[in-house]
Coordinates of C-alpha atoms in Angstrom, one line a residue:
X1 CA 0.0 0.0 0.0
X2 CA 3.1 2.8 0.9
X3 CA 4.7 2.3 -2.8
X4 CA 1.8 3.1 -4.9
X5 CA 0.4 5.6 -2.2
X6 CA 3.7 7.3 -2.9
X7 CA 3.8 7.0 -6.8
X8 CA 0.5 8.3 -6.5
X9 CA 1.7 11.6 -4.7
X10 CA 4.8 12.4 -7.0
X11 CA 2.6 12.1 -10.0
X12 CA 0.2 14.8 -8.2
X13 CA 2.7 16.9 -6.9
X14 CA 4.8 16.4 -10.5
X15 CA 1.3 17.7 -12.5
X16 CA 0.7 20.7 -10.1
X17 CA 4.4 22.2 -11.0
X18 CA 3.4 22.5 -14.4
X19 CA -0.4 23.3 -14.3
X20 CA -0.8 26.8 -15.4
X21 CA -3.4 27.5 -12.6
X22 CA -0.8 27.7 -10.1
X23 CA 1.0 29.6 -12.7
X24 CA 3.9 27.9 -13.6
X25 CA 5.7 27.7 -17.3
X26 CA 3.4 25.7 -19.3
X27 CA 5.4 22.3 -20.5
X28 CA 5.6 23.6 -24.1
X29 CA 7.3 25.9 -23.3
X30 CA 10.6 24.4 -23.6
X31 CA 12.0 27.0 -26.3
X32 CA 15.5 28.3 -25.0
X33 CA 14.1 31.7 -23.8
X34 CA 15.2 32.6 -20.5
X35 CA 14.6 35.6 -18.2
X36 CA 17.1 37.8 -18.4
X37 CA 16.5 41.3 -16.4
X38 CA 13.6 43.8 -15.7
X39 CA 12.6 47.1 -16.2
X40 CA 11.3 48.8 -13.1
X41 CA 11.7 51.1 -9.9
X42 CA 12.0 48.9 -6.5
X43 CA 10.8 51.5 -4.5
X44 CA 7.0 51.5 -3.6
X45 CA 6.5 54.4 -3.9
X46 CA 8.4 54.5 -7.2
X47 CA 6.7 52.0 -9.0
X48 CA 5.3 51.9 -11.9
X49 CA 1.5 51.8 -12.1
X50 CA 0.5 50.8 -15.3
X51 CA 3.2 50.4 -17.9
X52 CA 1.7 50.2 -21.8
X53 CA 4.3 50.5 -24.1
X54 CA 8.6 50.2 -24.3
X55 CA 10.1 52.5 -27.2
X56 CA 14.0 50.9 -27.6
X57 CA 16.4 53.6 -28.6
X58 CA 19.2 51.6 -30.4
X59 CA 21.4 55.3 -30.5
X60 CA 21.4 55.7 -27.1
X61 CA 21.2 51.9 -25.8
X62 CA 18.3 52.6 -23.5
X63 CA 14.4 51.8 -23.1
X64 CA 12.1 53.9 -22.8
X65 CA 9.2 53.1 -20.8
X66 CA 5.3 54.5 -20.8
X67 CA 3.4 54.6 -17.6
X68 CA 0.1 55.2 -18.1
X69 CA -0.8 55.2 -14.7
X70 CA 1.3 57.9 -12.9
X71 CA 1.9 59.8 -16.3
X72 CA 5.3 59.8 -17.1
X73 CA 8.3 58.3 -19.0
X74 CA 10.7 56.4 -17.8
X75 CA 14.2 55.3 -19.4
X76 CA 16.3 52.7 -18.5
X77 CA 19.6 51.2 -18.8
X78 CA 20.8 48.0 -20.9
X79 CA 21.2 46.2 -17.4
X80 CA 17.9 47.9 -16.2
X81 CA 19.5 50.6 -14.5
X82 CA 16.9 53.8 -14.3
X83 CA 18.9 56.8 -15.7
X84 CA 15.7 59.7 -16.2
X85 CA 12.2 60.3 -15.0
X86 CA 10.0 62.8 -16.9
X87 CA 6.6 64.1 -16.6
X88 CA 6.8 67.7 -18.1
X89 CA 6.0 68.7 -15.0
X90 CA 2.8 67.2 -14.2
X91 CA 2.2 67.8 -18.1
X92 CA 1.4 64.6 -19.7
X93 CA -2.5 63.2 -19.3
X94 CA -2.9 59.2 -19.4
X95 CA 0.4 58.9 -21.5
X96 CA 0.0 55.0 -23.8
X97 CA 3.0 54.7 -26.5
X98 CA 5.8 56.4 -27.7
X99 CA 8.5 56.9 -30.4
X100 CA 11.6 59.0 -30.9
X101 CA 12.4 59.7 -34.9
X102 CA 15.5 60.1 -36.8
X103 CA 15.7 63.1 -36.6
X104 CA 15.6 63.2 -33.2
X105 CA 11.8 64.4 -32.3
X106 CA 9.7 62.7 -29.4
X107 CA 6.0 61.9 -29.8
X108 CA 3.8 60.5 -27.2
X109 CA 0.3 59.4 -27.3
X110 CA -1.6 60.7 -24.9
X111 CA -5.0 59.0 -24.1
X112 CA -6.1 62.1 -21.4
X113 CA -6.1 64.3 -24.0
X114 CA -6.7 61.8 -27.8
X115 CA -3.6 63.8 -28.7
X116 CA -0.4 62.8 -30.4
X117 CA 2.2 65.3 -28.7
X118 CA 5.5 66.0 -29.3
X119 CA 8.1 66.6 -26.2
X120 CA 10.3 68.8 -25.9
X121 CA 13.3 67.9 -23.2
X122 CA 15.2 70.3 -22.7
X123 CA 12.0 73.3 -21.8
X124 CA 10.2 70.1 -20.6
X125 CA 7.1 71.3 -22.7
X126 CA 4.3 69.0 -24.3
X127 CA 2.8 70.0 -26.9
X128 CA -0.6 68.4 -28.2
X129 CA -2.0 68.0 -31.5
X130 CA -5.7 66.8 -32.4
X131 CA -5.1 64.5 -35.5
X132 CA -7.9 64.4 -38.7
X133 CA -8.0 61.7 -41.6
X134 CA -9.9 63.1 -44.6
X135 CA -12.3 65.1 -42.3
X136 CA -12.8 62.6 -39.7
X137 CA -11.7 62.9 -36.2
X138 CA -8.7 60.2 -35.0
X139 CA -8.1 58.5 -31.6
X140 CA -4.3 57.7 -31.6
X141 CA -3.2 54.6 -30.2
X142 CA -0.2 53.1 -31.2
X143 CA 2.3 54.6 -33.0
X144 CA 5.7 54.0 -35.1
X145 CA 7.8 56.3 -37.3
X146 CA 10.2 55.0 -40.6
X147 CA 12.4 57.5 -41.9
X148 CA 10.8 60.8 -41.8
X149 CA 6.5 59.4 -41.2
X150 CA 4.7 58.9 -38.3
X151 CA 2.8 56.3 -38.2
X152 CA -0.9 56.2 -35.9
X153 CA -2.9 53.6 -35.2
X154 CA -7.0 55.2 -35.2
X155 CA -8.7 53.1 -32.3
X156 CA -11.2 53.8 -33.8
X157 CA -11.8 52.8 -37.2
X158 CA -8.6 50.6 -36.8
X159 CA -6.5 51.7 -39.4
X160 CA -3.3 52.8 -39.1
X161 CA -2.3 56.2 -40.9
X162 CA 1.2 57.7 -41.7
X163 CA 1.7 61.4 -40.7
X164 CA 4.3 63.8 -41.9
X165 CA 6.2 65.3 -38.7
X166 CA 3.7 68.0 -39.5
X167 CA 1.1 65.7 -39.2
X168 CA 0.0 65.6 -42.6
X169 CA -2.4 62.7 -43.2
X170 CA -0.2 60.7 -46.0
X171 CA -1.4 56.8 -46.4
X172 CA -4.2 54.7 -44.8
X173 CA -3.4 51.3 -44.0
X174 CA -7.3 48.7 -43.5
X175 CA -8.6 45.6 -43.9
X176 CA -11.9 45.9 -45.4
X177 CA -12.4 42.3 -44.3
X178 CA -11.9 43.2 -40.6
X179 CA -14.6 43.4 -38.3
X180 CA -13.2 45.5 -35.6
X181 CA -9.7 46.7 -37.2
X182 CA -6.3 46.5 -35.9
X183 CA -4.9 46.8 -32.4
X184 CA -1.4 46.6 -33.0
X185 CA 1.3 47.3 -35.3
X186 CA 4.8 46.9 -36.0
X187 CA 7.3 48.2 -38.9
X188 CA 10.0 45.6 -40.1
X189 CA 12.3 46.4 -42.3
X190 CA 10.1 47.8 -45.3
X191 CA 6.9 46.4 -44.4
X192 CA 3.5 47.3 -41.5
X193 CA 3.1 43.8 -40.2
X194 CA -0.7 44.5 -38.2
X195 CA -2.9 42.4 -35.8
X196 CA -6.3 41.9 -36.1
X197 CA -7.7 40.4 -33.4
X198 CA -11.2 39.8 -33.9
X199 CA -10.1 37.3 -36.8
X200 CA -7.1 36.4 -35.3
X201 CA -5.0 37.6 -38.5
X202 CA -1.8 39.4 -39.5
X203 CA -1.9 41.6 -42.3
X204 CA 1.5 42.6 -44.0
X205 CA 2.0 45.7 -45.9
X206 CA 4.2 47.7 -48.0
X207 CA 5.1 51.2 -46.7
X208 CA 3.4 52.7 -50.1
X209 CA -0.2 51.0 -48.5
X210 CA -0.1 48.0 -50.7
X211 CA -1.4 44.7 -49.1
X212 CA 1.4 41.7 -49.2
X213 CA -0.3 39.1 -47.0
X214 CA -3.1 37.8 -44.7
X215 CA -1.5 35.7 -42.0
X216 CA -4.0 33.8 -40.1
X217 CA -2.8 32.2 -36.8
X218 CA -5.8 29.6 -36.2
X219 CA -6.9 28.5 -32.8
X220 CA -3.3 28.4 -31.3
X221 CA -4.4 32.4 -29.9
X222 CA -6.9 33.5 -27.9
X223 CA -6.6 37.1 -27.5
X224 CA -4.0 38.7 -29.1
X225 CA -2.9 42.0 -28.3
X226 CA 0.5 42.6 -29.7
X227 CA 3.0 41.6 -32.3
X228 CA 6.1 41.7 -33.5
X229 CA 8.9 40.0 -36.1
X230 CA 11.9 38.1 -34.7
X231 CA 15.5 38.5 -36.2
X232 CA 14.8 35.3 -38.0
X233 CA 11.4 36.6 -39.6
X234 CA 9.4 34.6 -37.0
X235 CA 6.0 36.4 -35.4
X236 CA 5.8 36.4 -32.1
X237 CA 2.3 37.0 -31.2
X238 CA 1.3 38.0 -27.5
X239 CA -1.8 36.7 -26.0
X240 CA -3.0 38.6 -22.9
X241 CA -6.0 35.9 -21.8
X242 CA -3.6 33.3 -22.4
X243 CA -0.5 35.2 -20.5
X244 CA 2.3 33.8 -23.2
X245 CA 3.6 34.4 -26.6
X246 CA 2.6 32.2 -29.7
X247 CA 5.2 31.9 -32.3
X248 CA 4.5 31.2 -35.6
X249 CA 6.7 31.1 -38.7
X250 CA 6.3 33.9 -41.8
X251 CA 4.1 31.6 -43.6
X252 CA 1.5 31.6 -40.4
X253 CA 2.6 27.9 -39.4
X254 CA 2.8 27.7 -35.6
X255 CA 5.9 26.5 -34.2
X256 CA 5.8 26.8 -30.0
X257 CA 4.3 28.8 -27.3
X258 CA 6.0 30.3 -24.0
X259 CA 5.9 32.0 -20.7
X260 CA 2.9 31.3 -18.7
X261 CA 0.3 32.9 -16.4
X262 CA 1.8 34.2 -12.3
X263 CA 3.5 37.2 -10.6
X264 CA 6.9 35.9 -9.7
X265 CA 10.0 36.7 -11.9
X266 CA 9.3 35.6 -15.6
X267 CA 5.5 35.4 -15.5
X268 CA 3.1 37.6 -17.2
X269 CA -0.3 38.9 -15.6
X270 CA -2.0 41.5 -17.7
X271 CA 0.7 42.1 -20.1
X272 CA 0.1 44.2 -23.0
X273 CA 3.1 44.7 -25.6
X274 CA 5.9 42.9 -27.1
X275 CA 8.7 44.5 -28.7
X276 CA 12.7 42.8 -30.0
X277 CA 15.6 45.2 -28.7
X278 CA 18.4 45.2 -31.3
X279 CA 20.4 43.5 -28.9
X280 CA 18.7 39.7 -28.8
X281 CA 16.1 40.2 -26.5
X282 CA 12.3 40.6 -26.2
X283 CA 10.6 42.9 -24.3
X284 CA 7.3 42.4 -22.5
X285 CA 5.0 45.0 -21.2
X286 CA 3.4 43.3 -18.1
X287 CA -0.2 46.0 -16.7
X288 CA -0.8 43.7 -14.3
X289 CA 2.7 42.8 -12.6
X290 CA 3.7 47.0 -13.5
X291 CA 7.0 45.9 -15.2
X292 CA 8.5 45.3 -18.5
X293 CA 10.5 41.7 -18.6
X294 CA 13.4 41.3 -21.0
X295 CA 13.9 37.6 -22.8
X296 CA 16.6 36.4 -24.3
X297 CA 17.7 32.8 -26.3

């Protein structure tokens, strides 16, 4: 009776280490990526409250972090180190995503206000600006620049649009397939990779506006929120229900899944953005745990 009684335990105890409702790694998860630091202040009173977006500035060899929830900008370190704090004084109003252009400009979405507005360091001024597409009124929500364009994603109609640094209205990016749009976008080399989530799809795009491909990811997903293209031309799709990162290959095959669902080091809560550094690693944006975890291979 003691030897299978005890058989019986270790397969129990065995199970409950990788059962996700105790929020451990799932077992697929065997991939080769590894935590390797975090972006965040230690200090209680410090912390971050609800990080949504990390802009990487290759130049500098920083990250810059958005959080929403006590209206600033943070910017770290390549070893996580916190070298600035800004917050224009009090300035910026429900801050989301952010981008620093070529020619050195600094725009920030800013949901308080459904302005894109452009920083300016050194007088620590924010400027806003309402932005129009053919009439209509936008609500920014991501955003990316490529060469001299800013690109906006419109939350509302889910399109993204390109913007001069005068903010123009240049190109319009849809799906008229789409029910609800996209919520996410990322530039790769020459091309708008873009997430639909209601059809669980990626579209790719030249920058001139001309659809490439329709992507879908199947049932491997179940509520994407954010993508981006690995080094090797993989998409790495984050789920937010599902707390990991799908990875499929530039055809749309799927090839694993990682991370898993918890609050200790390495687990994701509420996260809501994925983003490669230049440097190897990939960058999660984690609401619910108010950090941004960097994994590397």
């Amino acid at each position: 009776m003691y030897k299978p009684l005890m058989q019986c335990v270790v397969v129990m105890f065995s199970v409950l280490l990788v059962s996700p409702v105790w929020g451990q790694t799932r077992p697929e998860t065997a991939s080769g990526w590894a935590w390797q630091r975090v972006l965040k202040q230690d200090r209680f009173q410090d912390a971050m409250q609800m990080p949504t977006a990390v802009f990487v500035d290759a130049e500098k060899g920083q990250y810059d972090v958005v959080d929403s929830g006590r209206n600033r900008l943070l910017s770290f370190n390549r070893q996580g180190e916190l070298l600035h704090i800004f917050n224009a004084g009090k300035a910026l109003k429900t801050p989301f995503d952010m981008v620093k252009t070529d020619a050195g400009g600094i725009w920030v979405v800013e949901k308080g206000r459904n302005s894109l507005s452009s920083i300016d360091l050194k007088a620590r001024k924010v400027t806003p600006a309402t932005l129009y597409f053919r009439g209509a009124l936008v609500y920014p929500d991501r955003i990316e620049s490529a060469s001299t364009l800013l690109y906006v994603l419109d939350k509302a109609t889910g399109s993204i649009i390109s913007y001069s640094t005068d903010l123009v209205a240049k190109t319009r990016f849809s799906c008229s397939g789409c029910r609800g749009g996209f919520v996410d976008f990322k530039i790769h080399g020459t091309k708008i990779w873009a997430l639909d989530q209601q059809e669980q799809t990626v579209y790719r795009f030249r920058l001139d506006g001309t659809r490439e491909a329709v992507i879908p990811l199947g049932d491997r997903v179940n509520f994407p929120v954010s993508l981006d293209i690995g080094p090797s031309g993989y998409i790495y799709i984050l789920d937010r229900h599902a707390r990991d990162v799908a990875v499929y290959d530039k055809n749309g095959v799927f090839k694993y899944r990682f991370l898993g669902k918890g609050m200790s080091r390495g687990q994701l809560y509420y996260p809501v953005e994925i983003r490669f550094d230049p440097w190897g690693g990939l960058c999660v944006v984690d609401e619910g745990n108010a950090r941004v975890d960097i994994f590397t291979r």
